PDB file of C-alpha atoms in Angstrom:
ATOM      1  CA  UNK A 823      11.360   5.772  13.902  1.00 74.00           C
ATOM      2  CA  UNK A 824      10.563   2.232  14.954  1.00 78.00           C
ATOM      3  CA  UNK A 825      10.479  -1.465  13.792  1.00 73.00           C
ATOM      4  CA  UNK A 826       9.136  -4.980  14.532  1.00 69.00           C
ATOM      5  CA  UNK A 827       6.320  -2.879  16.209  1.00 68.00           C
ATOM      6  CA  UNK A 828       8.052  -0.785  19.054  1.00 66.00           C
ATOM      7  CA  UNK A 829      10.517  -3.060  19.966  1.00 75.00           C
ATOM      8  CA  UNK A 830      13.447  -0.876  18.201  1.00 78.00           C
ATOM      9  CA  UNK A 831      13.658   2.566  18.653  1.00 81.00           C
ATOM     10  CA  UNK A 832      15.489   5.204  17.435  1.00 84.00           C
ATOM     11  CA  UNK A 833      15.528   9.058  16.672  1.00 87.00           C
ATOM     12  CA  UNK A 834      17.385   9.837  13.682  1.00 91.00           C
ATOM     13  CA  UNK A 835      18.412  13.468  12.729  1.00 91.00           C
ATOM     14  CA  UNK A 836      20.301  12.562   9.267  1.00 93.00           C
ATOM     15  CA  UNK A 837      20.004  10.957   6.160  1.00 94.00           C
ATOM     16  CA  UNK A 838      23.007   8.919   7.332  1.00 94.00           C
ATOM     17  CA  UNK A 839      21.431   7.440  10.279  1.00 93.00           C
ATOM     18  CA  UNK A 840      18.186   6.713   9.191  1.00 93.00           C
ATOM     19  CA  UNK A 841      20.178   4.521   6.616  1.00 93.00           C
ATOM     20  CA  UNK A 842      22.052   2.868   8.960  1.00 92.00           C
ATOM     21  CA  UNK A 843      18.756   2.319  10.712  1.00 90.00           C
ATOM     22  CA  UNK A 844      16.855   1.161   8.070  1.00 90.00           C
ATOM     23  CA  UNK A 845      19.283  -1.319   7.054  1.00 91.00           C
ATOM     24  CA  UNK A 846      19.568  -2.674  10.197  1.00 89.00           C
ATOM     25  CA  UNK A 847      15.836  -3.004  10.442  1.00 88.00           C
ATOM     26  CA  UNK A 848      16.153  -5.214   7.139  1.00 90.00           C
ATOM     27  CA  UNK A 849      19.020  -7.368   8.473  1.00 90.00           C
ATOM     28  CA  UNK A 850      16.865  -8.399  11.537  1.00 87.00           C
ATOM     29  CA  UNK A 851      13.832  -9.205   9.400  1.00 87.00           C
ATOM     30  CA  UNK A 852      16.358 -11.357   6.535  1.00 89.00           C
ATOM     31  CA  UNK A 853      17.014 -13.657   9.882  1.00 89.00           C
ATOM     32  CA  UNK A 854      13.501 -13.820  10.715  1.00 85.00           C
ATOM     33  CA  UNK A 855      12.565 -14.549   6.491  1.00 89.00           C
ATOM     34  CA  UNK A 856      10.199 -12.686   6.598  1.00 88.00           C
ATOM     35  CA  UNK A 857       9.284  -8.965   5.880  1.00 89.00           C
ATOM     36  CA  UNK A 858       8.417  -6.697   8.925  1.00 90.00           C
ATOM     37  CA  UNK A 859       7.253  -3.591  10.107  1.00 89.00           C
ATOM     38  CA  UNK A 860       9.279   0.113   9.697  1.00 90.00           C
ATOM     39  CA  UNK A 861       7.662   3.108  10.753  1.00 89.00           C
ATOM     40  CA  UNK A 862       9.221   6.394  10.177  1.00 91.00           C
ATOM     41  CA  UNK A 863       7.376   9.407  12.440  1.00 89.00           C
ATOM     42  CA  UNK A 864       7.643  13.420  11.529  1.00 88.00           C
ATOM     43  CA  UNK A 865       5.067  15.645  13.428  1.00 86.00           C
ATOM     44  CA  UNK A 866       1.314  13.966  13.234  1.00 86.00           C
ATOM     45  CA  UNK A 867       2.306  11.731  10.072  1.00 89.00           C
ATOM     46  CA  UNK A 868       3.904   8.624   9.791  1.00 90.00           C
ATOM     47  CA  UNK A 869       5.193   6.351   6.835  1.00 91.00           C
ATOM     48  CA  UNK A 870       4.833   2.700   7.459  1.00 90.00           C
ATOM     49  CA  UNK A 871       6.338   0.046   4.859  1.00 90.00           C
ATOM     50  CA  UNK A 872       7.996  -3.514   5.222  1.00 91.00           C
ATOM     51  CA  UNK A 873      11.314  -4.213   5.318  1.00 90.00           C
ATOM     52  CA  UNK A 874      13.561  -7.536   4.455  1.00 87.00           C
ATOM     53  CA  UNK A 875      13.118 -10.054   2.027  1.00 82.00           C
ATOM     54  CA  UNK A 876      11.617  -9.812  -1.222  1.00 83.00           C
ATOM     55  CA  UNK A 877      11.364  -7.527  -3.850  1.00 88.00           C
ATOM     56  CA  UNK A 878       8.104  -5.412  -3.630  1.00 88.00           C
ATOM     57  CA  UNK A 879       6.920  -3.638   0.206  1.00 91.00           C
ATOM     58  CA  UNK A 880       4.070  -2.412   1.780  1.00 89.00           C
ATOM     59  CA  UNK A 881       3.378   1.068   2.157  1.00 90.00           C
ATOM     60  CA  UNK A 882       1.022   3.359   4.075  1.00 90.00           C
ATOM     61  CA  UNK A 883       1.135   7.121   5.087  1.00 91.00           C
ATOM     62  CA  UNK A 884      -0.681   7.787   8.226  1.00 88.00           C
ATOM     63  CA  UNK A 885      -2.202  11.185   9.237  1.00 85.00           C
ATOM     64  CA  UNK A 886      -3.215  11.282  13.147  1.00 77.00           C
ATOM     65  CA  UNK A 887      -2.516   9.780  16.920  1.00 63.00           C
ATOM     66  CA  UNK A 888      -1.585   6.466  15.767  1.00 57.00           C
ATOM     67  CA  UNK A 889      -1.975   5.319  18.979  1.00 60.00           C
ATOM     68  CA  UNK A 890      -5.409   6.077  19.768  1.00 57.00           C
ATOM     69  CA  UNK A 891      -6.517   4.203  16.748  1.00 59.00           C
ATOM     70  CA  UNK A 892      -7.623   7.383  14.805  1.00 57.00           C
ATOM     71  CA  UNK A 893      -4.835   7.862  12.133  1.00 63.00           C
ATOM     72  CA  UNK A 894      -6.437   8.435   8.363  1.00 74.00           C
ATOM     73  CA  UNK A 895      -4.896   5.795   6.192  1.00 77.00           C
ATOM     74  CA  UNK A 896      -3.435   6.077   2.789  1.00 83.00           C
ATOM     75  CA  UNK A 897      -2.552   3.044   0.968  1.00 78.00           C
ATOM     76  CA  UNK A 898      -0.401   2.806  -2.129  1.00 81.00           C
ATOM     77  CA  UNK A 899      -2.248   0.543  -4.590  1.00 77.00           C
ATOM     78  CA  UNK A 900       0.289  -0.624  -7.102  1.00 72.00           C
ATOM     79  CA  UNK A 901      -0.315  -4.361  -8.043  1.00 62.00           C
ATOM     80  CA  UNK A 902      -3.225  -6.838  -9.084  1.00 63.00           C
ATOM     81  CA  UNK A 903      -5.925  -7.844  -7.567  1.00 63.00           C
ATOM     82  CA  UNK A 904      -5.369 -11.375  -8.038  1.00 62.00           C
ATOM     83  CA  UNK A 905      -2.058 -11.713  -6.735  1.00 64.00           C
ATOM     84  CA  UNK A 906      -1.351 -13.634  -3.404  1.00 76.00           C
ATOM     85  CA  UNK A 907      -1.704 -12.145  -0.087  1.00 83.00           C
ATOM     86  CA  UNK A 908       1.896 -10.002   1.280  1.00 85.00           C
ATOM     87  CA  UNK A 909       3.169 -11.646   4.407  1.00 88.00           C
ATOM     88  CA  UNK A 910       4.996  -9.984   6.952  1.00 88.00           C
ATOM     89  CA  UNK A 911       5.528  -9.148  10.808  1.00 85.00           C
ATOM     90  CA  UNK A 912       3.937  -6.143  12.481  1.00 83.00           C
ATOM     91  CA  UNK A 913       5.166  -6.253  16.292  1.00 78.00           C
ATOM     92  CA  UNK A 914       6.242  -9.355  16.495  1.00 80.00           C
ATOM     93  CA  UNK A 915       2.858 -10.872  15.328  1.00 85.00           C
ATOM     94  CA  UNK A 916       2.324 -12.191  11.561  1.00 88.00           C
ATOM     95  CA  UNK A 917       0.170 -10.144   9.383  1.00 88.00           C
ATOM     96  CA  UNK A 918      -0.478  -9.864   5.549  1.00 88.00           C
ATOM     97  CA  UNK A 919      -1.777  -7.401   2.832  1.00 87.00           C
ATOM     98  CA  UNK A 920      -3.186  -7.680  -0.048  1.00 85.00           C
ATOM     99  CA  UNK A 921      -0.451  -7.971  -2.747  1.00 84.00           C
ATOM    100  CA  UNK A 922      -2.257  -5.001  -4.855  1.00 84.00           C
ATOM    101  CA  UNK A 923      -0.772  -2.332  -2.598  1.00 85.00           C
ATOM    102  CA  UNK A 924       2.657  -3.073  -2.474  1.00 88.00           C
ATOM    103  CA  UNK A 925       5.309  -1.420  -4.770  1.00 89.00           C
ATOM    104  CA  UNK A 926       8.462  -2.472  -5.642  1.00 91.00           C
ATOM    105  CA  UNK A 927      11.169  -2.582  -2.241  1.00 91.00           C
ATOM    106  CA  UNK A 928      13.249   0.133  -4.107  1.00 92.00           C
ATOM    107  CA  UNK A 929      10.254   2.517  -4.596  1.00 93.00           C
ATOM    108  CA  UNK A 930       9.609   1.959  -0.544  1.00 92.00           C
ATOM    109  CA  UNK A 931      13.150   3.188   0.254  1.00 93.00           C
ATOM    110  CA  UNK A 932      13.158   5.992  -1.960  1.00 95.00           C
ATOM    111  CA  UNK A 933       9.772   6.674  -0.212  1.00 95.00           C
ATOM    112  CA  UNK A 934      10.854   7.070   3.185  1.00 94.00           C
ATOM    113  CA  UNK A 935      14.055   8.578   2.384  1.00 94.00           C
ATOM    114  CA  UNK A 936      11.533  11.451   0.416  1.00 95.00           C
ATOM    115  CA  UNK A 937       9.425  11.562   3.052  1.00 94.00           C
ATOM    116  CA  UNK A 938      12.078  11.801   5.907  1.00 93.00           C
ATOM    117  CA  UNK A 939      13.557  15.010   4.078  1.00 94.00           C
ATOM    118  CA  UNK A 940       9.990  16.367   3.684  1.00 93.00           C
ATOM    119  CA  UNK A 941       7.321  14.949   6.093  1.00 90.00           C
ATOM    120  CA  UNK A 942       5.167  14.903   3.018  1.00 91.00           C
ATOM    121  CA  UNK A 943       3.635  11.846   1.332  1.00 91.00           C
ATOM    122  CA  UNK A 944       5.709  11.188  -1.281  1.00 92.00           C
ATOM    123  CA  UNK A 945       3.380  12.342  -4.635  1.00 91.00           C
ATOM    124  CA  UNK A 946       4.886   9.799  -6.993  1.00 92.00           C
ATOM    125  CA  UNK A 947       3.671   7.030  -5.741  1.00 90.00           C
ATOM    126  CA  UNK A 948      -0.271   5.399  -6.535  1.00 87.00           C
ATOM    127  CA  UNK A 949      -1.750   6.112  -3.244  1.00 88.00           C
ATOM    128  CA  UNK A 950      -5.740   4.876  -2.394  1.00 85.00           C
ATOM    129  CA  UNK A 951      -6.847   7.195   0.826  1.00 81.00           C
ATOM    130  CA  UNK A 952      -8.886   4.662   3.150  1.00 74.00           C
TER     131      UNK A 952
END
C-alpha cells in the first residue's frame, strides 16, 4: 500500500496494520487539510480512495500495470451531478473529482478493509467502469 502518491510505503500482512496504516495516512492529510491519495495493491488490482478530512471519499478500483498507464478504471458513482468538484492531493500535487463519485468516508474504509481481505471490488458499492 501507498499514500500521498509513493512517498509512504508500506506492506501490510494484517487487518491490524493496514489500520494502523491507514490511519496514519489520514493523520498526515488532517495536517495538510486536505484529503489525499491511499492506494491499497493485491496482485494486478488496486483500490484507490482519499483519505483525511471530510465526510464523503473518492474511490476507484483499478485492474492492470498502473504504472504503465494501462489500468481499466472503475469509478464509484454515488452523488449528484451538480455538486462541487472533490479536492484532494494525489502525490503531492492538488487534484479534484467530480463530487458524483464519491461515497460517504465510512463506506471508503469499509471498502478497502473488504477489499484487503478479498482482492475483489467490493460489490456493494455503485461502481461506473470507465
Amino acid at each position: 500500500m501507498c499514500w500521498d502518491g509513493n512517498r509512504n510505503r508500506a506492506v501490510v500482512l494484517t487487518l491490524h496494520e493496514l489500520t494502523r496504516e491507514l490511519e496514519r495516512s489520514m493523520e498526515e492529510a488532517r495536517a495538510a487539510q486536505i484529503q489525499m491519495d491511499f492506494v491499497l495493491t493485491a496482485g494486478d488490482c488496486s483500490l484507490l480512495l482519499t483519505v483525511g478530512e471530510g465526510d464523503r471519499s473518492f474511490v476507484a478500483f483499478m485492474r492492470g500495470p498502473v504504472e504503465q498507464g494501462n489500468a481499466l478504471f472503475d469509478y464509484v458513482l454515488d452523488g449528484q451531478e451538480e455538486d462541487p468538484a472533490h479536492p484532494f492531493l494525489y502525490g503531492g500535487s492538488y487534484s479534484e473529482v467530480d463530487f458524483n463519485r464519491t461515497v460517504p468516508s465510512g463506506d471508503a474504509i469499509k471498502a478497502v478493509r473488504e477489499f484487503f481481505e478479498t482482492g475483489e471490488k467490493p460489490g456493494w458499492l455503485p461502481w461506473e467502469a470507465v
